[in-house]
Every structure is written in C-alpha cells, then in structure tokens.
Amino acid sequence: MSKLKIAIQKSGRLCEESLQLLKDCGIFINNGKDQLKVSVENFPIEIMYLRNSDIPQYLEDGVVDIAIVGENLLAEKQKNIEIIQPLGFSKCRVSLAIPKEVETDDIDYFQGKKIATSYPNTLKNFLNKNNISADIHVISGSVEIAPNIGLADGICDIVSSGSTLFKNGLRETITLLKSEAVLAKTSQLDIEKQNILEKFLFRIKAVLKAKNSKYILMNVPNNKIEIISKTLPVLKSPTVIPLAEEGWSSIHSVINGERFWEVIDELKEKGAQDILIIPIDKMVI
C-alpha cells in the first residue's frame, strides 16, 4: 500500500504545532526529529523533516506529496503548488518596518531607499505594484539589524508579536501579506495517494472544527426554548431534555468560539440559566 509523504519543518514553532496537529488527528510518531524520515504505524503516512526553505521545491518536484508550510514561504518561492487547507496556527505577516524615529508611515518613504529582506520576490512584487523604486538587499537572517549597521533604511520581514522589531529600534508600517500555516500538495498525486489525503484531510477538518467550537449546556424555561434555539445555529438542532423541575428543560448544543461571549450574553438575556461550557475534542459533521 502506498504511503503519503508529508513534509514538515525540521525545528521551531511551526514544527511543534505541526506535530501537535498530527497527534490530534490520531497519528502517533514513535521516534523524534533526529531522523529525516519517520514512518507511522497507525496511518499510511510517512513524515519527512526538511529545511523550511526547501519544502516548496520538494513539493513542486513531487519528492513529497503534501506539506505543512507557511503561506508566506509559498508566496515567496512562487512554485506550482496548491493550498488545500488553512490550518489556523503559526500566524504572522510579512511587513515593512523602519527606524522608530522616522515619523511617516507612507510608502513613499521607501522611494530610492535601501531595503533589507529575506523575501525579495514578495517585496519586489509589492514595490512594483506601488510604483516604488528601491534598492533591495537580500539577507538570509538577522534582517532586523540592517538599519542599525547602516546597511538599509528599512526592512521587509515576517512579524508575529513585533517584539523583535521593538528590540532593534524598528516599528512596523505596512503589511504586504498575512500568513498562517497551510496544508499544501503537489500536483503529482496518484489516485491511491489522493484517497489517503482525503482521509487525512477529513481528520484535520474535524480537529479544526472542534478547536473553533464549544459544547454548551444550559437550563431554560420551556416557553423560551424556541427563541433560545435560534441563537444556537452551529448544529442542525439543539438537544432538549426535560428537567425534573416542571416547566424547565436542559438544552445542549455547540457555539462558535469566535462569537463565544456575544452568544453567551444573548442566551442570558433570553432567559438561559446555569450555563456550562465544555471543550470539544473532535467534531465530525
């Protein structure tokens, strides 16, 4: 039987979150990241630990079938790769940053300036779209130090919290693109591997759906059941269970985590009491 080859980053936060996703999907890895290739016993998948910058090329060449990789890297490498599922973690953005003493946020600041970056293609495309002519200095690491040593007037780099910029006397001005970890695939999958991928994707979607949802239980007067049920649209219909106390029922349903407090306030206003919230492990809908 074929095995689906999945590439993940060798180390770092993206690697850790990728491994956690696999674990949440019921895929257990016996040995660690010291090996470049690891087989999995309970699912037809083979994990390859690769250098992050190499993953897009390996995907395009069909050396690996799928990969968990940042959108920002795919945009920079400009390969023929299909994104099939955003994963919701390792969120960041590719942004321009300048010395904090520079007061303007206008893109015209960069006209004729020197910009240090590890994302030359992304930066070049952005500057061209905005009719800005700048001198791009490509740096493989420690981009933030470039303005301090006189190498550049600003930088273009990935930003998450912004703490690294702050420590180096820089501030973020313009976001070129927003990024998160995604599941991407090669264009060279055969039918057997495509079937495995669909089963894997089914597990991923169940995990992601659960992370964005909460199981909710509440006690409700019977004359409020209909109006409260309309506030709970995640499932087809809430579960209603009569209580021992006459005129009351318990309603069980699921709410979207993104609207959590808003929905709770609505439920209380409409008469719900004794509200309990429980995390969900998986959701298969």
mmCIF file of N, CA and C in Angstrom, residues 106-182:
data_model
loop_
_atom_site.group_PDB
_atom_site.id
_atom_site.type_symbol
_atom_site.label_atom_id
_atom_site.label_comp_id
_atom_site.label_asym_id
_atom_site.label_seq_id
_atom_site.Cartn_x
_atom_site.Cartn_y
_atom_site.Cartn_z
ATOM 1 N N ASP A 106 4.017 56.471 5.313
ATOM 2 C CA ASP A 106 3.716 56.487 3.884
ATOM 3 C C ASP A 106 4.709 55.621 3.115
ATOM 4 N N ILE A 107 4.192 54.881 2.156
ATOM 5 C CA ILE A 107 5.045 54.001 1.356
ATOM 6 C C ILE A 107 6.081 54.794 0.552
ATOM 7 N N ASP A 108 5.803 56.066 0.283
ATOM 8 C CA ASP A 108 6.751 56.891 -0.477
ATOM 9 C C ASP A 108 8.076 57.077 0.253
ATOM 10 N N TYR A 109 8.101 56.797 1.542
ATOM 11 C CA TYR A 109 9.359 56.861 2.299
ATOM 12 C C TYR A 109 10.423 55.974 1.652
ATOM 13 N N PHE A 110 9.979 54.848 1.078
ATOM 14 C CA PHE A 110 10.920 53.866 0.540
ATOM 15 C C PHE A 110 11.398 54.191 -0.868
ATOM 16 N N GLN A 111 10.881 55.250 -1.451
ATOM 17 C CA GLN A 111 11.323 55.646 -2.798
ATOM 18 C C GLN A 111 12.817 55.983 -2.776
ATOM 19 N N GLY A 112 13.607 55.209 -3.533
ATOM 20 C CA GLY A 112 15.042 55.416 -3.615
ATOM 21 C C GLY A 112 15.831 54.941 -2.414
ATOM 22 N N LYS A 113 15.170 54.275 -1.469
ATOM 23 C CA LYS A 113 15.835 53.818 -0.250
ATOM 24 C C LYS A 113 16.374 52.398 -0.410
ATOM 25 N N LYS A 114 17.155 51.974 0.573
ATOM 26 C CA LYS A 114 17.665 50.600 0.632
ATOM 27 C C LYS A 114 16.804 49.797 1.604
ATOM 28 N N ILE A 115 16.377 48.601 1.160
ATOM 29 C CA ILE A 115 15.527 47.746 1.996
ATOM 30 C C ILE A 115 16.188 46.370 2.120
ATOM 31 N N ALA A 116 16.394 45.918 3.355
ATOM 32 C CA ALA A 116 16.949 44.587 3.603
ATOM 33 C C ALA A 116 15.799 43.604 3.800
ATOM 34 N N THR A 117 15.943 42.405 3.241
ATOM 35 C CA THR A 117 14.839 41.437 3.332
ATOM 36 C C THR A 117 15.299 40.009 3.069
ATOM 37 N N SER A 118 14.527 39.068 3.581
ATOM 38 C CA SER A 118 14.675 37.654 3.225
ATOM 39 C C SER A 118 13.579 37.238 2.248
ATOM 40 N N TYR A 119 12.744 38.203 1.850
ATOM 41 C CA TYR A 119 11.614 37.941 0.959
ATOM 42 C C TYR A 119 11.689 38.852 -0.266
ATOM 43 N N PRO A 120 12.729 38.688 -1.082
ATOM 44 C CA PRO A 120 12.918 39.608 -2.210
ATOM 45 C C PRO A 120 11.802 39.565 -3.245
ATOM 46 N N ASN A 121 11.270 38.388 -3.554
ATOM 47 C CA ASN A 121 10.209 38.301 -4.564
ATOM 48 C C ASN A 121 8.924 38.973 -4.085
ATOM 49 N N THR A 122 8.559 38.691 -2.837
ATOM 50 C CA THR A 122 7.363 39.309 -2.262
ATOM 51 C C THR A 122 7.510 40.817 -2.224
ATOM 52 N N LEU A 123 8.677 41.284 -1.801
ATOM 53 C CA LEU A 123 8.933 42.723 -1.711
ATOM 54 C C LEU A 123 8.940 43.370 -3.090
ATOM 55 N N LYS A 124 9.620 42.744 -4.043
ATOM 56 C CA LYS A 124 9.712 43.310 -5.390
ATOM 57 C C LYS A 124 8.332 43.461 -6.021
ATOM 58 N N ASN A 125 7.486 42.430 -5.887
ATOM 59 C CA ASN A 125 6.134 42.489 -6.445
ATOM 60 C C ASN A 125 5.331 43.631 -5.817
ATOM 61 N N PHE A 126 5.476 43.780 -4.509
ATOM 62 C CA PHE A 126 4.736 44.830 -3.804
ATOM 63 C C PHE A 126 5.205 46.219 -4.253
ATOM 64 N N LEU A 127 6.515 46.404 -4.332
ATOM 65 C CA LEU A 127 7.047 47.705 -4.748
ATOM 66 C C LEU A 127 6.639 48.042 -6.179
ATOM 67 N N ASN A 128 6.675 47.043 -7.062
ATOM 68 C CA ASN A 128 6.277 47.270 -8.457
ATOM 69 C C ASN A 128 4.816 47.713 -8.569
ATOM 70 N N LYS A 129 3.940 47.067 -7.764
ATOM 71 C CA LYS A 129 2.522 47.412 -7.792
ATOM 72 C C LYS A 129 2.286 48.847 -7.321
ATOM 73 N N ASN A 130 3.190 49.331 -6.463
ATOM 74 C CA ASN A 130 3.012 50.664 -5.900
ATOM 75 C C ASN A 130 3.958 51.702 -6.512
ATOM 76 N N ASN A 131 4.596 51.301 -7.633
ATOM 77 C CA ASN A 131 5.478 52.222 -8.375
ATOM 78 C C ASN A 131 6.580 52.818 -7.496
ATOM 79 N N ILE A 132 7.166 51.966 -6.664
ATOM 80 C CA ILE A 132 8.262 52.387 -5.798
ATOM 81 C C ILE A 132 9.558 51.750 -6.306
ATOM 82 N N SER A 133 10.560 52.569 -6.498
ATOM 83 C CA SER A 133 11.871 52.081 -6.913
ATOM 84 C C SER A 133 12.802 52.105 -5.703
ATOM 85 N N ALA A 134 13.274 50.933 -5.296
ATOM 86 C CA ALA A 134 14.138 50.837 -4.120
ATOM 87 C C ALA A 134 15.241 49.834 -4.386
ATOM 88 N N ASP A 135 16.302 49.936 -3.599
ATOM 89 C CA ASP A 135 17.446 49.031 -3.701
ATOM 90 C C ASP A 135 17.243 47.896 -2.700
ATOM 91 N N ILE A 136 17.052 46.660 -3.191
ATOM 92 C CA ILE A 136 16.756 45.516 -2.326
ATOM 93 C C ILE A 136 18.037 44.774 -1.987
ATOM 94 N N HIS A 137 18.320 44.636 -0.687
ATOM 95 C CA HIS A 137 19.458 43.863 -0.203
ATOM 96 C C HIS A 137 18.934 42.552 0.374
ATOM 97 N N VAL A 138 19.314 41.433 -0.212
ATOM 98 C CA VAL A 138 18.833 40.127 0.251
ATOM 99 C C VAL A 138 19.725 39.622 1.384
ATOM 100 N N ILE A 139 19.114 39.334 2.530
ATOM 101 C CA ILE A 139 19.813 38.830 3.712
ATOM 102 C C ILE A 139 19.116 37.543 4.159
ATOM 103 N N SER A 140 19.894 36.528 4.492
ATOM 104 C CA SER A 140 19.307 35.236 4.861
ATOM 105 C C SER A 140 18.850 35.185 6.308
ATOM 106 N N GLY A 141 19.392 36.046 7.171
ATOM 107 C CA GLY A 141 18.999 36.026 8.575
ATOM 108 C C GLY A 141 19.336 37.334 9.258
ATOM 109 N N SER A 142 18.763 37.529 10.465
ATOM 110 C CA SER A 142 19.013 38.744 11.256
ATOM 111 C C SER A 142 18.773 40.010 10.449
ATOM 112 N N VAL A 143 17.643 40.044 9.759
ATOM 113 C CA VAL A 143 17.314 41.196 8.920
ATOM 114 C C VAL A 143 17.146 42.465 9.758
ATOM 115 N N GLU A 144 16.644 42.315 10.985
ATOM 116 C CA GLU A 144 16.319 43.478 11.819
ATOM 117 C C GLU A 144 17.521 44.354 12.134
ATOM 118 N N ILE A 145 18.716 43.800 12.071
ATOM 119 C CA ILE A 145 19.903 44.573 12.441
ATOM 120 C C ILE A 145 20.383 45.498 11.321
ATOM 121 N N ALA A 146 19.886 45.284 10.110
ATOM 122 C CA ALA A 146 20.401 46.010 8.940
ATOM 123 C C ALA A 146 20.351 47.528 9.078
ATOM 124 N N PRO A 147 19.246 48.133 9.520
ATOM 125 C CA PRO A 147 19.248 49.601 9.655
ATOM 126 C C PRO A 147 20.244 50.097 10.708
ATOM 127 N N ASN A 148 20.443 49.332 11.778
ATOM 128 C CA ASN A 148 21.343 49.760 12.853
ATOM 129 C C ASN A 148 22.803 49.799 12.422
ATOM 130 N N ILE A 149 23.172 48.989 11.436
ATOM 131 C CA ILE A 149 24.570 48.963 10.985
ATOM 132 C C ILE A 149 24.748 49.745 9.684
ATOM 133 N N GLY A 150 23.711 50.461 9.293
ATOM 134 C CA GLY A 150 23.810 51.325 8.121
ATOM 135 C C GLY A 150 23.669 50.614 6.791
ATOM 136 N N LEU A 151 23.203 49.354 6.817
ATOM 137 C CA LEU A 151 23.067 48.605 5.577
ATOM 138 C C LEU A 151 21.796 48.967 4.817
ATOM 139 N N ALA A 152 20.759 49.387 5.553
ATOM 140 C CA ALA A 152 19.475 49.657 4.899
ATOM 141 C C ALA A 152 18.726 50.757 5.643
ATOM 142 N N ASP A 153 17.764 51.339 4.944
ATOM 143 C CA ASP A 153 16.906 52.364 5.550
ATOM 144 C C ASP A 153 15.648 51.759 6.158
ATOM 145 N N GLY A 154 15.376 50.520 5.826
ATOM 146 C CA GLY A 154 14.211 49.811 6.346
ATOM 147 C C GLY A 154 14.332 48.350 6.014
ATOM 148 N N ILE A 155 13.394 47.554 6.499
ATOM 149 C CA ILE A 155 13.437 46.115 6.247
ATOM 150 C C ILE A 155 12.065 45.612 5.810
ATOM 151 N N CYS A 156 12.064 44.421 5.242
ATOM 152 C CA CYS A 156 10.835 43.680 4.948
ATOM 153 C C CYS A 156 11.041 42.279 5.498
ATOM 154 N N ASP A 157 10.232 41.902 6.488
ATOM 155 C CA ASP A 157 10.448 40.610 7.142
ATOM 156 C C ASP A 157 9.144 40.113 7.751
ATOM 157 N N ILE A 158 9.163 38.871 8.246
ATOM 158 C CA ILE A 158 7.978 38.336 8.917
ATOM 159 C C ILE A 158 7.879 38.925 10.318
ATOM 160 N N VAL A 159 6.647 39.187 10.743
ATOM 161 C CA VAL A 159 6.372 39.757 12.054
ATOM 162 C C VAL A 159 5.243 38.958 12.691
ATOM 163 N N SER A 160 5.410 38.611 13.964
ATOM 164 C CA SER A 160 4.307 37.979 14.685
ATOM 165 C C SER A 160 3.873 38.891 15.825
ATOM 166 N N SER A 161 4.660 38.960 16.896
ATOM 167 C CA SER A 161 4.316 39.854 18.012
ATOM 168 C C SER A 161 4.880 41.257 17.834
ATOM 169 N N GLY A 162 5.944 41.386 17.072
ATOM 170 C CA GLY A 162 6.585 42.688 16.894
ATOM 171 C C GLY A 162 7.667 42.986 17.912
ATOM 172 N N SER A 163 7.908 42.044 18.843
ATOM 173 C CA SER A 163 8.898 42.282 19.897
ATOM 174 C C SER A 163 10.317 42.378 19.347
ATOM 175 N N THR A 164 10.631 41.596 18.325
ATOM 176 C CA THR A 164 11.976 41.647 17.741
ATOM 177 C C THR A 164 12.226 42.997 17.080
ATOM 178 N N LEU A 165 11.224 43.534 16.411
ATOM 179 C CA LEU A 165 11.360 44.872 15.820
ATOM 180 C C LEU A 165 11.620 45.907 16.913
ATOM 181 N N PHE A 166 10.846 45.831 17.979
ATOM 182 C CA PHE A 166 10.972 46.801 19.070
ATOM 183 C C PHE A 166 12.375 46.768 19.679
ATOM 184 N N LYS A 167 12.907 45.568 19.883
ATOM 185 C CA LYS A 167 14.237 45.432 20.479
ATOM 186 C C LYS A 167 15.324 46.021 19.590
ATOM 187 N N ASN A 168 15.056 46.081 18.289
ATOM 188 C CA ASN A 168 16.047 46.601 17.356
ATOM 189 C C ASN A 168 15.734 48.026 16.902
ATOM 190 N N GLY A 169 14.877 48.709 17.655
ATOM 191 C CA GLY A 169 14.588 50.111 17.356
ATOM 192 C C GLY A 169 13.791 50.334 16.102
ATOM 193 N N LEU A 170 12.979 49.344 15.718
ATOM 194 C CA LEU A 170 12.172 49.457 14.496
ATOM 195 C C LEU A 170 10.689 49.433 14.837
ATOM 196 N N ARG A 171 9.900 49.883 13.887
ATOM 197 C CA ARG A 171 8.451 49.782 14.035
ATOM 198 C C ARG A 171 7.820 49.387 12.701
ATOM 199 N N GLU A 172 6.775 48.622 12.791
ATOM 200 C CA GLU A 172 6.075 48.109 11.612
ATOM 201 C C GLU A 172 5.235 49.214 10.982
ATOM 202 N N THR A 173 5.251 49.294 9.656
ATOM 203 C CA THR A 173 4.457 50.320 8.972
ATOM 204 C C THR A 173 3.415 49.733 8.030
ATOM 205 N N ILE A 174 3.819 48.922 7.075
ATOM 206 C CA ILE A 174 2.902 48.432 6.039
ATOM 207 C C ILE A 174 2.966 46.906 5.977
ATOM 208 N N THR A 175 1.799 46.249 5.987
ATOM 209 C CA THR A 175 1.717 44.796 5.848
ATOM 210 C C THR A 175 1.564 44.423 4.380
ATOM 211 N N LEU A 176 2.480 43.594 3.889
ATOM 212 C CA LEU A 176 2.421 43.159 2.491
ATOM 213 C C LEU A 176 1.468 41.981 2.330
ATOM 214 N N LEU A 177 1.530 41.032 3.267
ATOM 215 C CA LEU A 177 0.612 39.900 3.227
ATOM 216 C C LEU A 177 0.509 39.281 4.611
ATOM 217 N N LYS A 178 -0.637 38.652 4.880
ATOM 218 C CA LYS A 178 -0.850 37.904 6.124
ATOM 219 C C LYS A 178 -0.686 36.418 5.839
ATOM 220 N N SER A 179 -0.161 35.710 6.816
ATOM 221 C CA SER A 179 0.187 34.310 6.580
ATOM 222 C C SER A 179 -0.197 33.444 7.770
ATOM 223 N N GLU A 180 -0.424 32.174 7.494
ATOM 224 C CA GLU A 180 -0.605 31.157 8.522
ATOM 225 C C GLU A 180 -0.124 29.832 7.951
ATOM 226 N N ALA A 181 -0.022 28.833 8.791
ATOM 227 C CA ALA A 181 0.340 27.505 8.308
ATOM 228 C C ALA A 181 -0.791 26.948 7.447
ATOM 229 N N VAL A 182 -0.423 26.289 6.358
ATOM 230 C CA VAL A 182 -1.410 25.690 5.458
ATOM 231 C C VAL A 182 -0.967 24.279 5.101
#
